[in-house]
DNA sequence: ATTTGCTTACTGTCGAGAAAGTAAGCTTCC
DNA sequence: GGAAGCTTACTTTCTCGACAGTAAGCAAAT
């Protein structure tokens, strides 16, 4: 056990191969979905057989979960500091992310497809996305909290809805952008919508003209 | 050709069976996705075999497309007038739809799953969703146009982004609501976000504090 | 009014082709 | 020489779609 404080498999070439497989899997699962994309598809992209992929990841499900974790990890790594910014800075970070995403349709597609797939029966990634949205909503709500304090606004009851809505609009725009890349401007539209929602929290405007609540 | 101005298959029992199959297919494709859900699954729910389903719909792909058309058709049928309201009324209609959707998770799930699935390679429903979003964005933009005129506001350049954003936020909230039914309030959050975006078009507020555009 | 002829609505069964996972063996690095 | 990184070969399990056959309905002719 001299050097085994790391994982047992420590050869650098091996780690490189694993990463190669993960990148291929992002693309395949993005292009075909995780049910429809096959291990053979992934394997082919890195020049091995599907059994070779299984050698590294054990099962298709384990590969999928590692793919999701891998993307989040590389996302965070892009930030200078190793964590997502707190407070009002978060809104800027989200807008920047939307602009940045225009340059990586593969990853956007993977997340769009897999997150929707995750609501199906017994999907292996369901827990991952549940945790993800819970965490993100909490972070956005915290940013609203700080922003309200900073602006001297009493924190309104709309923060919960606004937090969900900001994540929602980003996801929804990604879908439309994937369907009509030339028509929908991902970054621009995200920026507009996030601004609109932030402003609505800070300075509530008039409600829709003639609408009254049901029940 | 005496009475054959209708379709050849006019038996009422047949139409009822077809509708039964369509409803079952909405549920199955919603619960499992269209790739993962099988003809046998659908058939079982209506007490026939998968070959029986093929008898009625020809192929799995045709069934899928009829399922999508069927939902849109029943959606419109719910409106007293047989078309989606024009003008500013449209925004109210969208909010009401969001509240109504809280009562039918099956259909919401089917649309969420299938729309995301449609961006995958050569998906049979891709064209359907492309047309759908194009049409919906145009309708929302037209509603903005009328609303701006009505309010005496010069129609701003943000209408395109706002139209996409309204559809986006509705879609995205549906996903979160499916993952966390008790936590995310579909109707309420949709209403808040739509209001926020409509207000932002009519009365542009301040932009986000310190953000400057890239490139 | 019943027979004849055709269509509709299935069932049961089959075949082709995927796809995931397993087992066993070969090679290459350390 | 032993483990790591594969491959080849195989098994199992699905799923769609094809096909042939059956039962039952409708419709016109007789």
Coordinates of C-alpha atoms (C1' of nucleotides) in Angstrom, one line a residue:
Chain A
X1 CA 0.0 0.0 0.0
X2 CA 3.0 2.3 -0.5
X3 CA 1.5 4.5 -3.1
X4 CA -2.2 3.5 -3.1
X5 CA -3.5 6.4 -1.2
X6 CA -4.9 7.5 -4.6
X7 CA -7.2 5.2 -6.5
X8 CA -5.7 2.0 -7.5
X9 CA -5.6 2.9 -11.2
X10 CA -3.2 5.8 -11.4
X11 CA -1.5 5.5 -14.7
X12 CA -1.7 8.9 -16.4
X13 CA -2.4 7.3 -19.8
X14 CA -5.4 5.7 -18.2
X15 CA -6.8 8.9 -16.8
X16 CA -6.4 10.5 -20.2
X17 CA -8.3 7.7 -21.8
X18 CA -11.1 7.9 -19.3
X19 CA -11.4 11.6 -20.0
X20 CA -11.4 11.0 -23.7
X21 CA -14.3 8.5 -23.1
X22 CA -16.1 11.0 -21.0
X23 CA -15.9 13.7 -23.7
X24 CA -17.1 11.3 -26.3
X25 CA -20.0 10.3 -24.1
X26 CA -21.0 13.9 -23.6
X27 CA -21.2 14.2 -27.4
X28 CA -23.0 10.9 -28.0
X29 CA -25.5 11.3 -25.2
X30 CA -26.0 14.9 -26.3
X31 CA -26.7 13.9 -29.9
X32 CA -28.7 10.8 -29.2
X33 CA -29.9 10.9 -25.6
X34 CA -28.7 8.5 -23.0
X35 CA -31.1 5.8 -23.8
X36 CA -30.6 6.0 -27.5
X37 CA -26.9 6.6 -27.5
X38 CA -25.0 3.3 -27.2
X39 CA -21.8 2.2 -25.6
X40 CA -20.6 1.2 -29.0
X41 CA -21.2 4.7 -30.3
X42 CA -19.0 6.1 -27.5
X43 CA -16.4 3.5 -27.9
X44 CA -16.1 4.0 -31.6
X45 CA -15.3 7.7 -31.1
X46 CA -12.2 6.8 -29.1
X47 CA -11.2 3.9 -31.2
X48 CA -12.0 1.0 -28.9
X49 CA -14.9 -1.5 -28.5
X50 CA -17.9 -1.2 -26.3
X51 CA -16.4 -3.8 -24.0
X52 CA -13.4 -1.5 -23.5
X53 CA -15.7 1.3 -22.3
X54 CA -17.3 -1.1 -19.8
X55 CA -13.8 -2.0 -18.6
X56 CA -13.3 1.6 -17.5
X57 CA -16.8 2.4 -16.3
X58 CA -18.4 -0.8 -15.3
X59 CA -21.8 -0.1 -16.7
X60 CA -23.7 2.4 -18.9
X61 CA -25.4 3.9 -15.9
X62 CA -22.1 4.6 -14.1
X63 CA -20.7 6.2 -17.3
X64 CA -23.8 8.5 -17.5
X65 CA -23.5 9.6 -13.9
X66 CA -19.8 10.3 -14.4
X67 CA -20.5 12.3 -17.5
X68 CA -22.8 14.6 -15.6
X69 CA -20.4 15.1 -12.7
X70 CA -17.6 15.7 -15.2
X71 CA -19.3 18.5 -16.9
X72 CA -20.2 20.3 -13.7
X73 CA -16.6 19.9 -12.5
X74 CA -15.1 21.3 -15.7
X75 CA -17.7 24.1 -15.5
X76 CA -16.5 25.1 -12.1
X77 CA -12.9 24.7 -13.1
X78 CA -13.4 27.5 -15.7
X79 CA -14.0 30.0 -13.0
X80 CA -10.8 31.4 -11.5
X81 CA -12.0 30.8 -8.0
X82 CA -13.1 27.3 -7.6
X83 CA -16.7 28.1 -6.7
X84 CA -19.7 29.8 -8.2
X85 CA -19.8 33.4 -7.2
X86 CA -22.1 34.5 -4.4
X87 CA -24.4 37.4 -4.1
X88 CA -25.5 39.6 -7.0
X89 CA -22.5 38.6 -9.0
X90 CA -24.3 35.4 -9.6
X91 CA -26.7 37.0 -12.0
X92 CA -23.8 38.3 -14.1
X93 CA -22.2 34.9 -14.0
X94 CA -25.5 33.3 -15.3
X95 CA -25.6 35.8 -18.2
X96 CA -22.0 35.2 -19.0
X97 CA -22.6 31.5 -18.9
X98 CA -25.5 31.9 -21.4
X99 CA -23.2 33.8 -23.8
X100 CA -20.5 31.2 -23.3
X101 CA -22.9 28.4 -24.0
X102 CA -23.4 29.7 -27.6
X103 CA -19.9 28.3 -28.2
X104 CA -20.6 24.8 -27.0
X105 CA -23.8 23.4 -28.4
X106 CA -22.8 19.8 -27.6
X107 CA -22.8 20.3 -23.9
X108 CA -25.9 22.4 -24.0
X109 CA -27.6 19.7 -26.0
X110 CA -26.5 17.0 -23.6
X111 CA -27.9 18.8 -20.6
X112 CA -31.1 19.7 -22.3
X113 CA -31.8 16.2 -23.4
X114 CA -30.6 14.5 -20.3
X115 CA -32.5 16.8 -17.9
X116 CA -35.7 16.2 -19.6
X117 CA -35.1 12.5 -19.9
X118 CA -34.5 12.4 -16.2
X119 CA -38.1 12.9 -15.4
X120 CA -39.0 9.5 -17.0
X121 CA -39.6 6.4 -14.9
X122 CA -36.7 5.2 -12.8
X123 CA -34.2 7.3 -14.8
X124 CA -30.6 6.9 -13.4
X125 CA -30.0 10.6 -13.6
X126 CA -33.1 11.7 -11.8
X127 CA -31.4 12.2 -8.4
X128 CA -28.6 14.2 -10.0
X129 CA -31.0 16.7 -11.6
X130 CA -33.2 16.9 -8.5
X131 CA -30.1 17.9 -6.4
X132 CA -28.9 20.2 -9.1
X133 CA -32.0 22.3 -9.3
X134 CA -32.5 22.4 -5.6
X135 CA -28.9 23.7 -5.2
X136 CA -29.2 26.2 -8.0
X137 CA -32.5 27.6 -6.8
X138 CA -31.1 28.0 -3.3
X139 CA -28.0 29.8 -4.7
X140 CA -30.1 32.2 -6.8
X141 CA -32.5 32.9 -3.9
X142 CA -29.5 33.7 -1.8
X143 CA -28.3 36.1 -4.4
X144 CA -31.7 37.8 -4.4
X145 CA -31.5 38.0 -0.6
X146 CA -28.2 39.9 -0.8
X147 CA -29.2 42.1 -3.6
X148 CA -32.4 43.2 -1.9
X149 CA -30.4 44.1 1.2
X150 CA -27.9 45.9 -0.8
X151 CA -30.6 47.9 -2.6
X152 CA -32.5 48.6 0.5
X153 CA -35.5 46.7 -0.7
X154 CA -37.5 44.6 1.7
X155 CA -37.2 41.1 0.3
X156 CA -40.4 40.3 -1.5
X157 CA -42.4 37.1 -1.5
X158 CA -41.6 36.7 -5.2
X159 CA -38.0 35.5 -4.7
X160 CA -38.9 31.8 -4.8
X161 CA -40.8 32.1 -8.0
X162 CA -38.1 34.4 -9.5
X163 CA -35.3 32.0 -8.7
X164 CA -37.0 29.1 -10.4
X165 CA -38.0 31.3 -13.3
X166 CA -34.4 32.4 -13.9
X167 CA -33.2 28.9 -14.2
X168 CA -36.3 28.0 -16.2
X169 CA -35.8 30.7 -18.8
X170 CA -32.2 29.7 -19.3
X171 CA -33.2 26.1 -19.9
X172 CA -36.1 26.9 -22.1
X173 CA -34.0 29.2 -24.3
X174 CA -31.4 26.6 -24.7
X175 CA -34.1 24.3 -26.2
X176 CA -35.3 26.8 -28.6
X177 CA -31.8 27.8 -29.6
X178 CA -30.9 24.2 -30.3
X179 CA -34.0 23.9 -32.6
X180 CA -33.4 27.3 -34.3
X181 CA -29.7 28.3 -33.8
X182 CA -29.9 31.2 -36.2
X183 CA -33.2 32.6 -34.9
X184 CA -33.0 32.6 -31.2
X185 CA -30.1 34.5 -29.6
X186 CA -29.2 32.5 -26.6
X187 CA -27.1 35.0 -24.7
X188 CA -29.0 38.1 -25.6
X189 CA -32.4 36.7 -24.8
X190 CA -31.1 35.2 -21.5
X191 CA -29.7 38.5 -20.5
X192 CA -33.0 40.3 -21.3
X193 CA -35.1 37.8 -19.3
X194 CA -32.8 37.7 -16.3
X195 CA -32.8 41.5 -16.2
X196 CA -36.6 41.5 -16.5
X197 CA -37.0 39.1 -13.6
X198 CA -34.5 40.8 -11.4
X199 CA -36.1 44.1 -11.9
X200 CA -39.5 42.6 -11.2
X201 CA -38.3 41.4 -7.8
X202 CA -36.7 44.8 -6.9
X203 CA -39.4 47.0 -8.3
X204 CA -42.7 45.2 -8.8
X205 CA -44.7 46.7 -11.6
X206 CA -48.3 46.6 -12.6
X207 CA -49.9 43.1 -12.9
X208 CA -51.4 41.9 -16.1
X209 CA -54.5 44.0 -17.0
X210 CA -57.6 42.0 -16.5
X211 CA -56.4 38.8 -14.9
X212 CA -58.0 37.5 -11.7
X213 CA -56.8 34.4 -9.9
X214 CA -58.7 31.1 -10.3
X215 CA -60.0 29.3 -7.2
Chain B
X1 CA -68.7 6.6 -54.2
X2 CA -72.0 7.3 -52.8
X3 CA -71.1 7.9 -49.2
X4 CA -67.3 7.7 -49.4
X5 CA -66.8 11.5 -49.1
X6 CA -65.7 10.7 -45.5
X7 CA -62.7 8.5 -44.7
X8 CA -63.1 4.9 -45.4
X9 CA -62.9 3.9 -41.7
X10 CA -65.9 5.6 -40.2
X11 CA -67.0 3.1 -37.6
X12 CA -67.5 5.0 -34.3
X13 CA -66.1 2.2 -32.2
X14 CA -62.9 2.4 -34.3
X15 CA -62.5 6.1 -33.7
X16 CA -63.0 5.5 -30.0
X17 CA -60.4 2.8 -30.0
X18 CA -57.9 5.0 -31.7
X19 CA -58.5 7.8 -29.2
X20 CA -58.0 5.3 -26.4
X21 CA -54.7 4.3 -27.9
X22 CA -53.6 7.9 -28.3
X23 CA -54.4 8.6 -24.7
X24 CA -52.4 5.6 -23.6
X25 CA -49.5 6.6 -25.8
X26 CA -49.4 10.1 -24.2
X27 CA -49.0 8.4 -20.9
X28 CA -46.4 5.9 -22.0
X29 CA -44.3 8.3 -24.0
X30 CA -44.6 10.8 -21.2
X31 CA -43.5 8.3 -18.6
X32 CA -40.8 6.6 -20.6
X33 CA -40.0 8.8 -23.6
X34 CA -40.8 7.9 -27.1
X35 CA -37.6 5.9 -27.7
X36 CA -37.9 4.0 -24.5
X37 CA -41.6 3.5 -24.4
X38 CA -42.7 0.5 -26.6
X39 CA -45.6 -0.3 -28.7
X40 CA -46.2 -3.3 -26.4
X41 CA -46.5 -0.9 -23.4
X42 CA -49.1 1.2 -25.2
X43 CA -51.0 -1.9 -26.4
X44 CA -51.1 -3.4 -22.9
X45 CA -52.9 -0.3 -21.5
X46 CA -55.7 -0.8 -24.0
X47 CA -55.8 -4.5 -23.8
X48 CA -54.6 -5.4 -27.2
X49 CA -51.2 -6.6 -28.6
X50 CA -48.6 -4.4 -30.2
X51 CA -49.6 -5.6 -33.6
X52 CA -53.0 -4.3 -33.0
X53 CA -51.6 -0.8 -32.4
X54 CA -49.6 -1.1 -35.6
X55 CA -52.8 -2.0 -37.4
X56 CA -54.3 1.3 -36.4
X57 CA -51.3 3.6 -36.8
X58 CA -49.0 1.9 -39.3
X59 CA -45.7 2.5 -37.4
X60 CA -44.4 3.8 -34.2
X61 CA -43.3 7.0 -35.7
X62 CA -46.8 7.7 -37.1
X63 CA -48.3 7.0 -33.7
X64 CA -45.9 9.5 -32.1
X65 CA -46.8 12.2 -34.6
X66 CA -50.5 11.6 -34.1
X67 CA -50.0 11.8 -30.4
X68 CA -48.5 15.2 -30.6
X69 CA -51.1 16.5 -33.0
X70 CA -53.8 15.1 -30.8
X71 CA -52.7 17.0 -27.8
X72 CA -52.6 20.3 -29.6
X73 CA -56.0 19.6 -31.0
X74 CA -57.6 18.9 -27.7
X75 CA -55.8 21.9 -26.3
X76 CA -57.5 24.1 -28.8
X77 CA -60.8 22.4 -28.3
X78 CA -60.8 23.5 -24.7
X79 CA -61.1 27.1 -25.8
X80 CA -64.7 28.2 -26.4
X81 CA -63.7 29.8 -29.6
X82 CA -61.8 27.4 -31.8
X83 CA -58.5 29.4 -31.9
X84 CA -55.9 30.8 -29.7
X85 CA -56.8 34.3 -28.6
X86 CA -55.1 37.2 -30.4
X87 CA -53.5 40.2 -29.0
X88 CA -52.8 40.9 -25.3
X89 CA -55.4 38.3 -24.3
X90 CA -52.8 35.8 -25.3
X91 CA -50.7 36.6 -22.2
X92 CA -53.7 35.8 -20.0
X93 CA -54.3 32.7 -21.9
X94 CA -50.7 31.5 -21.3
X95 CA -51.0 32.2 -17.6
X96 CA -54.3 30.3 -17.4
X97 CA -52.7 27.4 -19.4
X98 CA -49.9 27.2 -16.8
X99 CA -52.4 27.0 -14.0
X100 CA -54.4 24.4 -15.9
X101 CA -51.3 22.4 -16.5
X102 CA -50.9 21.8 -12.8
X103 CA -53.9 19.4 -13.2
X104 CA -52.4 17.3 -16.0
X105 CA -48.9 16.2 -15.2
X106 CA -49.0 13.4 -17.8
X107 CA -49.4 15.7 -20.7
X108 CA -46.9 18.2 -19.4
X109 CA -44.4 15.4 -19.0
X110 CA -45.0 14.1 -22.4
X111 CA -44.3 17.5 -24.0
X112 CA -41.3 18.2 -21.8
X113 CA -39.7 14.8 -22.6
X114 CA -40.6 14.8 -26.3
X115 CA -39.6 18.4 -27.0
X116 CA -36.1 17.8 -25.6
X117 CA -35.8 14.4 -27.3
X118 CA -36.7 16.1 -30.6
X119 CA -33.3 17.9 -30.7
X120 CA -31.5 14.5 -31.0
X121 CA -30.2 13.2 -34.3
X122 CA -32.9 12.5 -36.9
X123 CA -35.7 12.5 -34.4
X124 CA -39.1 12.0 -36.0
X125 CA -40.7 14.9 -34.0
X126 CA -38.1 17.4 -34.8
X127 CA -40.1 19.1 -37.5
X128 CA -43.2 19.2 -35.3
X129 CA -41.4 21.1 -32.6
X130 CA -39.6 23.4 -35.0
X131 CA -42.9 24.5 -36.5
X132 CA -44.5 24.7 -33.1
X133 CA -42.0 27.1 -31.6
X134 CA -41.9 29.2 -34.8
X135 CA -45.6 29.6 -34.7
X136 CA -45.8 30.3 -31.0
X137 CA -43.1 32.9 -31.1
X138 CA -44.8 34.7 -33.9
X139 CA -48.1 34.7 -32.0
X140 CA -46.5 36.1 -28.9
X141 CA -44.6 38.7 -30.9
X142 CA -47.9 39.7 -32.5
X143 CA -49.5 40.0 -29.1
X144 CA -46.6 42.3 -28.0
X145 CA -47.1 44.4 -31.1
X146 CA -50.8 45.0 -30.3
X147 CA -50.1 45.6 -26.7
X148 CA -47.5 48.2 -27.4
X149 CA -49.8 50.0 -29.8
X150 CA -52.6 49.9 -27.3
X151 CA -50.4 51.3 -24.5
X152 CA -48.9 53.9 -26.7
X153 CA -45.4 52.5 -26.4
X154 CA -43.1 52.5 -29.4
X155 CA -42.5 48.8 -30.0
X156 CA -39.0 48.1 -28.6
X157 CA -36.3 45.9 -30.1
X158 CA -36.7 43.5 -27.2
X159 CA -39.9 41.9 -28.5
X160 CA -38.1 39.0 -30.2
X161 CA -36.1 38.1 -27.1
X162 CA -39.2 38.5 -24.9
X163 CA -41.3 36.3 -27.0
X164 CA -38.8 33.5 -26.9
X165 CA -38.3 34.1 -23.2
X166 CA -41.9 33.7 -22.3
X167 CA -42.2 30.4 -24.0
X168 CA -38.9 29.4 -22.5
X169 CA -39.8 30.2 -18.9
X170 CA -43.0 28.2 -19.2
X171 CA -41.1 25.2 -20.5
X172 CA -38.4 25.4 -18.0
X173 CA -40.8 25.8 -15.1
X174 CA -42.6 22.6 -16.3
X175 CA -39.3 20.7 -16.0
X176 CA -38.6 21.9 -12.5
X177 CA -42.2 21.3 -11.5
X178 CA -42.0 17.7 -12.7
X179 CA -38.9 17.1 -10.7
X180 CA -40.2 18.9 -7.5
X181 CA -44.0 19.0 -7.7
X182 CA -44.4 20.3 -4.1
X183 CA -41.7 22.9 -4.3
X184 CA -42.1 24.7 -7.6
X185 CA -45.5 26.4 -8.1
X186 CA -46.1 26.1 -11.8
X187 CA -48.9 28.5 -12.3
X188 CA -47.8 31.1 -9.8
X189 CA -44.2 31.2 -11.0
X190 CA -45.2 31.3 -14.7
X191 CA -47.5 34.2 -13.9
X192 CA -44.8 36.1 -12.2
X193 CA -42.3 35.6 -14.9
X194 CA -44.6 36.5 -17.7
X195 CA -45.6 39.7 -15.9
X196 CA -42.0 40.5 -15.4
X197 CA -41.1 40.0 -19.1
X198 CA -44.2 41.9 -20.3
X199 CA -43.4 44.8 -18.0
X200 CA -39.8 44.8 -19.2
X201 CA -40.9 45.2 -22.8
X202 CA -43.4 48.0 -22.0
X203 CA -41.2 49.9 -19.4
X204 CA -37.5 49.0 -19.7
X205 CA -35.8 49.3 -16.4
X206 CA -32.2 49.6 -15.4
X207 CA -29.8 47.1 -16.7
X208 CA -27.8 44.8 -14.5
X209 CA -25.3 46.8 -12.5
X210 CA -21.8 46.1 -13.8
X211 CA -22.2 44.0 -16.8
X212 CA -20.7 44.9 -20.1
X213 CA -21.1 43.0 -23.3
X214 CA -18.5 40.6 -24.6
X215 CA -17.0 41.1 -28.1
Chain C
dA1 C1' -83.6 -13.3 -45.6
dT2 C1' -79.8 -15.4 -46.4
dT3 C1' -75.9 -16.1 -48.9
dT4 C1' -71.7 -14.2 -51.0
dG5 C1' -67.9 -11.1 -50.9
dC6 C1' -65.3 -7.9 -49.1
dT7 C1' -63.3 -5.1 -45.2
dT8 C1' -62.0 -4.2 -40.5
dA9 C1' -59.8 -5.5 -36.4
dC10 C1' -57.4 -7.9 -34.4
dT11 C1' -54.0 -12.4 -32.5
dG12 C1' -50.0 -15.3 -32.6
dT13 C1' -45.7 -16.0 -34.2
dC14 C1' -41.5 -15.2 -36.3
dG15 C1' -37.1 -12.9 -37.9
dA16 C1' -33.7 -9.4 -38.0
dG17 C1' -31.1 -6.4 -35.6
dA18 C1' -29.7 -3.9 -31.6
dA19 C1' -27.8 -3.4 -27.2
dA20 C1' -25.8 -4.4 -22.5
dG21 C1' -23.2 -7.2 -20.1
dT22 C1' -19.9 -11.4 -19.3
dA23 C1' -16.1 -14.5 -19.8
dA24 C1' -11.9 -15.6 -21.3
dG25 C1' -7.7 -14.7 -23.4
dC26 C1' -4.0 -11.8 -25.4
dT27 C1' -0.6 -8.1 -25.1
dT28 C1' 2.0 -4.5 -23.0
dC29 C1' 3.8 -2.0 -19.5
dC30 C1' 6.0 -1.8 -15.0
Chain D
dG1 C1' 5.4 -12.2 -13.4
dG2 C1' 1.5 -9.8 -12.5
dA3 C1' -1.6 -6.3 -13.2
dA4 C1' -3.9 -3.1 -16.5
dG5 C1' -6.0 -2.4 -20.8
dC6 C1' -7.9 -4.0 -23.9
dT7 C1' -10.3 -7.6 -27.8
dT8 C1' -13.1 -11.3 -29.5
dA9 C1' -16.7 -14.1 -28.8
dC10 C1' -20.8 -15.1 -26.8
dT11 C1' -25.4 -14.9 -24.2
dT12 C1' -29.6 -12.6 -23.1
dT13 C1' -32.9 -9.7 -23.7
dC14 C1' -35.6 -6.4 -26.2
dT15 C1' -38.2 -4.3 -29.9
dC16 C1' -40.1 -3.3 -34.3
dG17 C1' -42.2 -4.7 -38.1
dA18 C1' -43.9 -8.6 -41.2
dC19 C1' -47.0 -12.1 -42.1
dA20 C1' -50.7 -15.3 -42.1
dG21 C1' -54.7 -16.5 -40.3
dT22 C1' -59.3 -15.8 -37.8
dA23 C1' -63.5 -13.7 -36.4
dA24 C1' -66.9 -10.5 -37.0
dG25 C1' -69.2 -6.8 -39.3
dC26 C1' -71.4 -4.6 -43.3
dA27 C1' -73.5 -4.4 -47.9
dA28 C1' -75.2 -5.7 -52.0
dA29 C1' -77.2 -9.5 -54.8
dT30 C1' -80.3 -13.0 -55.0

